[in-house]
Short mmCIF file of C-alpha atoms and ligand atoms in Angstrom, two decimals:
data_model
loop_
_atom_site.label_atom_id
_atom_site.label_comp_id
_atom_site.label_asym_id
_atom_site.label_seq_id
_atom_site.Cartn_x
_atom_site.Cartn_y
_atom_site.Cartn_z
CA MET R 25 48.50 -1.68 -6.86
CA ASN R 26 50.85 1.31 -6.65
CA LEU R 27 49.64 3.19 -3.58
CA GLN R 28 50.37 6.90 -3.42
CA PRO R 29 50.63 8.46 0.06
CA GLY R 30 47.14 9.99 -0.23
CA ALA R 31 45.71 6.57 -0.99
CA GLU R 32 47.18 5.03 2.16
CA ARG R 33 44.01 5.61 4.13
CA ALA R 34 42.01 3.62 1.58
CA ASN R 35 44.49 0.72 1.68
CA PRO R 36 42.34 -2.34 2.48
CA LEU R 37 45.07 -3.77 4.71
CA ASN R 38 44.50 -0.85 7.12
CA ARG R 39 41.43 -2.55 8.57
CA ILE R 40 43.44 -5.65 9.41
CA ILE R 41 46.41 -3.71 10.77
CA ASP R 42 44.15 -1.45 12.83
CA ALA R 43 42.30 -4.43 14.32
CA ALA R 44 45.66 -5.94 15.31
CA LEU R 45 46.87 -2.57 16.70
CA GLN R 46 43.71 -2.30 18.76
CA ARG R 47 44.13 -5.81 20.17
CA GLU R 48 47.78 -5.10 21.06
CA GLY R 49 47.23 -1.74 22.77
CA GLY R 50 48.25 0.46 19.81
CA TRP R 51 51.71 -1.04 19.13
CA LEU R 52 52.67 -3.97 16.92
CA PRO R 53 56.13 -5.51 17.01
CA PHE R 54 57.66 -5.24 13.53
CA ASP R 55 57.55 -9.01 12.92
CA ARG R 56 53.80 -9.01 13.53
CA PHE R 57 53.37 -6.06 11.15
CA MET R 58 55.56 -7.74 8.51
CA ALA R 59 53.52 -10.95 8.77
CA LEU R 60 50.28 -9.00 8.21
CA ALA R 61 51.77 -6.97 5.34
CA LEU R 62 53.03 -10.07 3.53
CA TYR R 63 50.61 -12.86 4.41
CA SER R 64 47.16 -11.45 5.39
CA PRO R 65 44.76 -13.66 3.41
CA GLY R 66 43.92 -12.13 0.02
CA LEU R 67 45.55 -8.76 0.80
CA GLY R 68 49.11 -9.33 2.01
CA TYR R 69 51.84 -8.98 -0.60
CA TYR R 70 52.33 -12.74 -1.02
CA ALA R 71 48.60 -13.43 -0.70
CA ASN R 72 47.32 -10.99 -3.35
CA ALA R 73 47.17 -11.47 -7.11
CA SER R 74 50.02 -9.12 -8.15
CA ALA R 75 52.67 -10.48 -10.56
CA LYS R 76 55.62 -10.28 -8.08
CA PHE R 77 58.35 -12.19 -10.00
CA GLY R 78 59.54 -11.24 -13.49
CA HIS R 79 62.40 -9.80 -15.51
CA LEU R 80 61.14 -6.26 -16.08
CA PRO R 81 58.76 -3.75 -14.43
CA SER R 82 56.69 -3.77 -17.65
CA SER R 83 55.45 -7.26 -16.72
CA GLY R 84 53.96 -5.73 -13.54
CA SER R 85 56.59 -7.59 -11.51
CA ASP R 86 58.60 -6.26 -8.58
CA PHE R 87 61.82 -8.30 -8.56
CA VAL R 88 63.56 -11.19 -10.22
CA THR R 89 64.76 -14.32 -8.46
CA ALA R 90 67.42 -16.78 -9.62
CA PRO R 91 65.07 -19.44 -11.07
CA GLU R 92 63.14 -16.70 -12.92
CA LEU R 93 66.39 -15.33 -14.33
CA SER R 94 67.71 -18.54 -15.83
CA PRO R 95 66.74 -22.22 -16.00
CA LEU R 96 70.45 -22.98 -15.57
CA PHE R 97 69.98 -22.11 -11.88
CA GLY R 98 67.70 -25.08 -11.24
CA GLN R 99 69.61 -27.30 -13.63
CA SER R 100 72.79 -26.65 -11.61
CA LEU R 101 71.11 -26.97 -8.21
CA ALA R 102 69.80 -30.33 -9.50
CA ALA R 103 73.37 -31.71 -9.34
CA ALA R 104 73.49 -31.02 -5.57
CA VAL R 105 69.98 -32.42 -5.08
CA ASP R 106 70.83 -35.54 -7.10
CA ASP R 107 74.01 -36.06 -5.07
CA ALA R 108 72.02 -35.63 -1.83
CA LEU R 109 69.28 -38.06 -2.94
CA SER R 110 72.01 -40.65 -3.60
CA HIS R 111 73.86 -40.10 -0.31
CA THR R 112 70.72 -40.18 1.78
CA ALA R 113 69.14 -43.02 -0.25
CA THR R 114 65.89 -41.04 -0.57
CA ARG R 115 63.68 -40.25 -3.59
CA ASP R 116 61.52 -37.27 -2.60
CA VAL R 117 62.06 -33.52 -3.00
CA TRP R 118 60.40 -30.85 -0.86
CA GLU R 119 60.32 -27.20 -1.86
CA PHE R 120 59.40 -24.35 0.49
CA GLY R 121 58.08 -21.10 -1.00
CA ALA R 122 57.95 -22.23 -4.62
CA GLY R 123 57.00 -18.80 -6.09
CA SER R 124 55.85 -19.17 -9.70
CA GLY R 125 56.87 -22.86 -9.83
CA ALA R 126 59.93 -22.10 -12.01
CA LEU R 127 62.46 -23.89 -9.78
CA ALA R 128 60.17 -26.93 -9.45
CA GLN R 129 59.96 -27.17 -13.25
CA GLN R 130 63.72 -26.93 -13.59
CA LEU R 131 64.40 -29.56 -10.90
CA LEU R 132 61.71 -31.95 -12.10
CA THR R 133 63.01 -31.73 -15.68
CA ALA R 134 66.63 -32.25 -14.65
CA LEU R 135 66.00 -35.03 -12.12
CA GLY R 136 63.39 -37.01 -14.08
CA ASP R 137 62.86 -40.50 -12.64
CA ARG R 138 65.23 -39.83 -9.73
CA VAL R 139 62.29 -38.20 -7.92
CA ASP R 140 59.14 -40.04 -6.83
CA THR R 141 57.26 -37.12 -5.25
CA TYR R 142 57.84 -33.34 -5.34
CA SER R 143 56.05 -31.70 -2.40
CA ILE R 144 55.51 -27.95 -2.23
CA VAL R 145 54.80 -25.99 0.94
CA ASP R 146 53.88 -22.34 0.39
CA LEU R 147 52.10 -19.92 2.70
CA SER R 148 50.51 -18.17 -0.28
CA GLY R 149 47.24 -19.54 -1.69
CA THR R 150 47.47 -17.41 -4.85
CA LEU R 151 51.00 -18.62 -5.55
CA ARG R 152 49.84 -22.19 -4.99
CA GLU R 153 47.26 -21.68 -7.77
CA ARG R 154 49.97 -20.29 -10.05
CA GLN R 155 52.22 -23.25 -9.26
CA GLN R 156 49.38 -25.70 -9.93
CA THR R 157 48.87 -24.22 -13.41
CA ALA R 158 52.61 -24.14 -14.16
CA LEU R 159 53.17 -27.71 -12.97
CA ALA R 160 49.95 -29.34 -14.24
CA SER R 161 51.80 -31.53 -16.73
CA TRP R 162 53.63 -33.32 -13.88
CA GLY R 163 50.33 -34.77 -12.62
CA ASP R 164 50.32 -36.54 -9.25
CA LYS R 165 54.09 -36.42 -8.94
CA VAL R 166 53.70 -32.88 -7.54
CA ARG R 167 51.61 -32.30 -4.44
CA TRP R 168 50.89 -29.31 -2.21
CA LEU R 169 50.86 -29.40 1.58
CA SER R 170 49.53 -26.72 3.88
CA GLU R 171 51.66 -27.94 6.78
CA LEU R 172 54.61 -30.20 7.36
CA PRO R 173 53.93 -33.87 8.00
CA ALA R 174 55.08 -35.37 11.32
CA THR R 175 58.08 -36.96 9.61
CA MET R 176 59.77 -36.33 6.26
CA GLN R 177 62.53 -37.98 4.25
CA GLY R 178 64.20 -36.57 1.16
CA VAL R 179 65.90 -33.41 -0.06
CA VAL R 180 64.53 -29.98 0.88
CA VAL R 181 65.15 -26.82 -1.15
CA GLY R 182 64.19 -23.21 -0.47
CA ASN R 183 65.26 -20.26 -2.62
CA GLU R 184 64.70 -16.79 -1.11
CA VAL R 185 62.32 -18.17 1.50
CA LEU R 186 64.19 -17.36 4.71
CA ASP R 187 64.42 -13.65 3.75
CA ALA R 188 60.62 -13.52 3.46
CA MET R 189 60.10 -14.59 7.08
CA PRO R 190 59.16 -11.80 9.51
CA VAL R 191 61.98 -10.29 11.58
CA LYS R 192 62.09 -8.35 14.83
CA LEU R 193 63.72 -4.92 14.77
CA LEU R 194 66.09 -3.88 17.55
CA ALA R 195 67.27 -0.29 17.89
CA ARG R 196 70.04 0.96 20.16
CA THR R 197 69.40 4.62 20.88
CA ALA R 198 71.63 6.63 23.25
CA GLY R 199 73.05 3.34 24.55
CA GLN R 200 69.65 1.72 25.36
CA TRP R 201 68.09 -1.18 23.44
CA PHE R 202 64.50 -0.91 22.20
CA GLU R 203 62.26 -3.16 20.17
CA ARG R 204 61.05 -1.16 17.18
CA GLY R 205 57.40 -1.62 16.34
CA VAL R 206 54.65 0.07 14.40
CA ALA R 207 51.90 2.46 15.56
CA ARG R 208 49.39 4.71 13.80
CA GLY R 209 49.69 8.45 14.26
CA PRO R 210 46.82 10.97 14.60
CA ASP R 211 47.20 11.82 10.88
CA GLY R 212 46.41 8.20 10.01
CA THR R 213 49.88 7.24 8.81
CA LEU R 214 51.92 4.37 10.23
CA HIS R 215 55.13 5.23 12.02
CA TYR R 216 57.83 3.45 13.99
CA ALA R 217 57.58 3.39 17.77
CA ASP R 218 60.16 1.93 20.16
CA GLN R 219 59.60 0.07 23.42
CA PRO R 220 62.24 -0.95 25.98
CA THR R 221 63.26 -4.59 25.56
CA GLU R 222 65.37 -7.32 27.08
CA LEU R 223 66.02 -8.67 23.54
CA ARG R 224 69.54 -8.27 22.18
CA PRO R 225 71.34 -9.11 18.93
CA PRO R 226 73.19 -12.45 19.18
CA VAL R 227 76.58 -10.68 19.31
CA LEU R 228 77.72 -7.58 21.16
CA ILE R 229 77.67 -4.55 18.86
CA GLU R 230 80.89 -2.68 19.44
CA GLY R 231 80.68 1.06 20.06
CA GLU R 232 78.06 3.30 21.62
CA HIS R 233 76.56 4.72 18.42
CA ASP R 234 72.89 4.43 17.53
CA TYR R 235 72.29 1.15 15.74
CA LEU R 236 69.37 -0.58 14.03
CA THR R 237 69.35 -4.29 13.26
CA GLU R 238 67.16 -7.37 13.07
CA ILE R 239 66.86 -10.72 14.79
CA HIS R 240 65.24 -13.71 13.04
CA PRO R 241 63.25 -15.84 15.50
CA GLN R 242 60.82 -17.07 12.81
CA ALA R 243 63.45 -18.22 10.32
CA GLU R 244 65.32 -19.97 13.14
CA ALA R 245 62.14 -21.61 14.46
CA PHE R 246 61.36 -22.74 10.90
CA VAL R 247 64.76 -24.44 10.59
CA ALA R 248 64.32 -26.05 14.03
CA THR R 249 60.89 -27.42 13.04
CA LEU R 250 62.31 -28.76 9.81
CA ALA R 251 65.11 -30.43 11.76
CA ASP R 252 62.54 -32.01 14.00
CA ARG R 253 60.56 -33.47 11.07
CA LEU R 254 63.36 -34.43 8.66
CA THR R 255 64.43 -37.88 9.83
CA ARG R 256 66.65 -38.63 6.84
CA GLY R 257 67.74 -36.34 4.05
CA ALA R 258 69.32 -32.99 3.26
CA ALA R 259 68.28 -29.35 2.94
CA PHE R 260 69.64 -26.48 0.84
CA PHE R 261 68.65 -22.86 1.47
CA LEU R 262 69.78 -20.14 -0.95
CA ASP R 263 69.38 -16.51 -0.02
CA TYR R 264 71.05 -13.15 0.48
CA GLY R 265 72.78 -12.66 3.79
CA PHE R 266 75.93 -12.98 5.83
CA PRO R 267 77.51 -14.78 8.79
CA GLU R 268 76.78 -13.00 12.09
CA ALA R 269 80.16 -11.23 12.34
CA GLU R 270 79.33 -9.41 9.11
CA TYR R 271 75.61 -9.08 9.80
CA TYR R 272 76.15 -7.37 13.14
CA HIS R 273 79.20 -5.39 12.06
CA PRO R 274 79.27 -2.04 13.91
CA GLN R 275 79.17 -0.18 10.59
CA ARG R 276 75.96 -1.93 9.41
CA HIS R 277 73.95 0.42 11.60
CA MET R 278 70.83 0.79 9.46
CA GLY R 279 69.77 -2.88 9.41
CA THR R 280 68.88 -4.76 6.24
CA VAL R 281 65.10 -4.42 5.89
CA MET R 282 64.27 -3.60 2.27
CA CYS R 283 61.20 -3.34 0.09
CA HIS R 284 60.89 -4.22 -3.60
CA GLN R 285 58.34 -2.72 -5.91
CA GLY R 286 58.53 -2.32 -9.68
CA HIS R 287 62.20 -3.46 -9.62
CA LEU R 288 63.09 -0.55 -7.32
CA VAL R 289 64.40 -0.96 -3.79
CA ASP R 290 63.37 1.26 -0.89
CA GLY R 291 63.69 1.25 2.86
CA ASN R 292 60.17 2.19 3.97
CA PRO R 293 57.87 -0.77 4.66
CA LEU R 294 55.23 1.46 6.28
CA VAL R 295 53.84 2.88 3.02
CA ALA R 296 52.15 1.02 0.16
CA VAL R 297 51.63 -1.84 2.59
CA GLY R 298 50.67 -5.01 0.71
CA ALA R 299 51.82 -3.55 -2.60
CA LYS R 300 55.51 -4.22 -2.06
CA ASP R 301 57.70 -7.02 -0.86
CA ILE R 302 59.40 -6.63 2.54
CA THR R 303 62.55 -8.62 3.25
CA ALA R 304 65.54 -8.80 5.55
CA HIS R 305 68.89 -10.42 4.88
CA VAL R 306 69.53 -13.82 6.44
CA ASN R 307 71.87 -14.33 9.41
CA PHE R 308 73.39 -17.62 8.23
CA THR R 309 75.14 -18.21 11.58
CA GLY R 310 71.74 -18.13 13.30
CA VAL R 311 70.32 -20.50 10.68
CA ALA R 312 73.27 -22.91 11.09
CA LEU R 313 73.01 -22.87 14.90
CA ALA R 314 69.24 -23.36 14.84
CA GLY R 315 69.71 -26.39 12.59
CA GLN R 316 72.56 -27.84 14.61
CA GLU R 317 70.85 -27.36 17.95
CA ALA R 318 67.82 -29.22 16.59
CA GLY R 319 69.89 -32.16 15.29
CA LEU R 320 70.91 -31.27 11.71
CA ALA R 321 74.56 -31.34 10.62
CA VAL R 322 75.92 -28.55 8.41
CA LEU R 323 77.01 -29.96 5.03
CA GLY R 324 78.54 -26.74 3.83
CA TYR R 325 78.17 -22.99 3.35
CA CYS R 326 79.49 -20.88 0.49
CA ASN R 327 78.51 -18.11 -1.87
CA GLN R 328 76.07 -18.79 -4.69
CA ALA R 329 78.71 -18.36 -7.42
CA ARG R 330 80.95 -21.01 -5.89
CA PHE R 331 78.02 -23.36 -5.25
CA LEU R 332 76.66 -23.14 -8.81
CA ILE R 333 80.13 -23.47 -10.35
CA ASN R 334 80.76 -26.54 -8.17
CA CYS R 335 77.46 -27.88 -9.50
CA GLY R 336 78.61 -27.54 -13.12
CA LEU R 337 77.17 -24.18 -14.21
CA VAL R 338 80.20 -23.21 -16.29
CA ALA R 339 79.95 -26.27 -18.54
CA LYS R 340 76.24 -25.51 -19.01
CA LEU R 341 77.05 -21.89 -19.96
CA GLU R 342 79.33 -23.10 -22.74
CA SER R 343 76.50 -24.80 -24.56
CA ALA R 344 73.96 -21.99 -23.93
CA SER R 345 72.92 -19.23 -26.36
CA VAL R 346 74.46 -15.77 -25.94
CA GLN R 347 71.27 -14.43 -24.39
CA GLU R 348 70.93 -17.35 -21.96
CA ARG R 349 74.58 -16.96 -21.06
CA ALA R 350 74.20 -13.25 -20.28
CA LEU R 351 71.24 -13.93 -17.95
CA ALA R 352 72.86 -16.92 -16.23
CA ALA R 353 76.08 -14.94 -15.71
CA ARG R 354 74.13 -12.69 -13.34
CA LEU R 355 73.74 -15.68 -11.02
CA ILE R 356 77.50 -15.80 -10.45
CA HIS R 357 78.80 -12.27 -11.02
CA GLU R 358 80.15 -10.88 -7.78
CA HIS R 359 78.30 -7.57 -8.14
CA GLU R 360 74.97 -9.33 -8.86
CA MET R 361 73.90 -12.56 -7.11
CA GLY R 362 77.27 -14.31 -6.94
CA GLU R 363 78.61 -13.02 -3.63
CA LEU R 364 75.70 -11.52 -1.67
CA PHE R 365 73.70 -14.72 -2.13
CA LYS R 366 74.84 -17.71 -0.08
CA VAL R 367 73.92 -21.36 0.14
CA ILE R 368 73.76 -23.40 3.32
CA GLY R 369 73.36 -27.17 3.25
CA PHE R 370 72.29 -29.49 6.07
CA CYS R 371 71.89 -33.24 6.41
CA ALA R 372 69.83 -35.41 8.74
CA GLY R 373 70.02 -39.09 9.62
CA VAL R 374 73.31 -39.62 7.73
CA GLU R 375 76.91 -38.54 8.27
CA PRO R 376 77.88 -35.37 6.33
CA TRP R 377 79.66 -36.18 3.05
CA ASP R 378 81.69 -34.22 0.53
CA SER R 379 78.57 -32.63 -0.98
CA VAL R 380 79.14 -31.58 -4.60
CA GLY R 381 78.01 -27.96 -4.17
CA PHE R 382 80.52 -27.24 -1.40
CA ARG R 383 83.48 -29.15 -2.83
CA GLU R 384 85.52 -25.99 -3.37
CA GLY R 385 85.29 -22.68 -1.54
CA ASP R 386 83.39 -23.96 1.50
CA ARG R 387 83.20 -21.17 4.08
CA THR R 388 81.54 -23.02 6.97
CA HIS R 389 84.43 -21.81 9.17
CA THR R 390 83.18 -18.21 8.78
CA LEU R 391 79.78 -18.96 10.35
C1 SAM M 13 60.78 -14.18 -2.38
S1 SAM M 13 59.60 -15.44 -2.69
C2 SAM M 13 60.63 -16.64 -3.48
C3 SAM M 13 59.87 -17.52 -4.44
C4 SAM M 13 60.69 -18.57 -5.20
N1 SAM M 13 61.37 -19.47 -4.30
C5 SAM M 13 61.67 -17.94 -6.14
O1 SAM M 13 62.87 -18.07 -5.92
O2 SAM M 13 61.24 -17.33 -7.14
C6 SAM M 13 59.28 -16.08 -1.09
C7 SAM M 13 58.33 -17.26 -1.04
O3 SAM M 13 58.39 -17.87 0.25
C8 SAM M 13 57.08 -18.19 0.69
N2 SAM M 13 57.15 -18.39 2.15
C9 SAM M 13 57.45 -17.49 3.11
N3 SAM M 13 57.44 -18.07 4.33
C10 SAM M 13 57.16 -19.38 4.13
C11 SAM M 13 57.03 -20.50 4.99
N4 SAM M 13 57.16 -20.39 6.31
N5 SAM M 13 56.73 -21.70 4.45
C12 SAM M 13 56.58 -21.82 3.11
N6 SAM M 13 56.70 -20.79 2.25
C13 SAM M 13 56.97 -19.59 2.74
C14 SAM M 13 56.26 -17.03 0.14
O4 SAM M 13 54.90 -17.31 0.11
C15 SAM M 13 56.88 -16.92 -1.27
O5 SAM M 13 56.34 -17.86 -2.16
#
């Protein structure tokens, strides 16, 4: 579904967006728009049947994620999960946003009998079907939930899930803060529209220059809900992002919202709605605070390269084929996923321990 500008009017998501615009008086906050664009049943990017994840555009995919790139990702993460299962004396794994099911396959294979139940929570019905096909051979060990149970125990993982949660846009223009939303113009195209707001970024942005950024109430509410439900266990979230001092740096004045389509990146979420992924980087300080305020303890925070190396990736590379090695190296190269991607770990119901993934290079102090 590669929508050209002229085809925008015929985009089936228009009906849904227009109904929402009408209900809200002609203006939708960006997070509401992003939720409709990504998750509207059957039509939103994560709800439609497009390929999404894959190595190359020729597969019809839009981007590649770490578990799609190399099975050594999940095999390495398994060392941290195994360590956390032992320290928390639990036997269940929970995955949020399981995509194609690749990470689940890697973890289930590596952890074997260490895991009793592998529970998947995904907002996307079409991805759930894909996961069910990919994981059929695991039988009843894998189950799918449409919402979180009242209490959970075990180890939670989520790769590139927090970046897929809708964000609010805040724009400082001529010294005034506005919430940036979406409206439809007389020519039928969507455009940005700003409204005065009391909302502010979590830190003061130095300077008087015009500035665009995001805040992440949904990702933070998600972590708080998880904290509320997880009575004993640990959680690891891997994603691209920064601590707040870097996120809200005065020079990062264009925000971090990005779209992915056909392995190209662009900055305009208002065209080809539903045909491309929309993401924002993660504010890991906000995630850490949301977890802590709701009762989780931070186990550690570091970049993905350090985390995977701590988990034994280098030894695994040595026994891999040249081709496997080249792909897995992208997980840790600084200019690929090694530095931009970070890992945050939490624990619940137990004292924090020297978790294997954060043993060297822990940067919790930067949060
Ligand atoms: C960028 S994809 C990542 C998929 C997979 N983890 C991977 O690494 O290939 C984001 C996934 O998060 C899911 N997602 C977004 N918000 C979610 C939420 N609140 N609960 C569960 N899944 C969610 C989406 O449906 C999608 O499967």
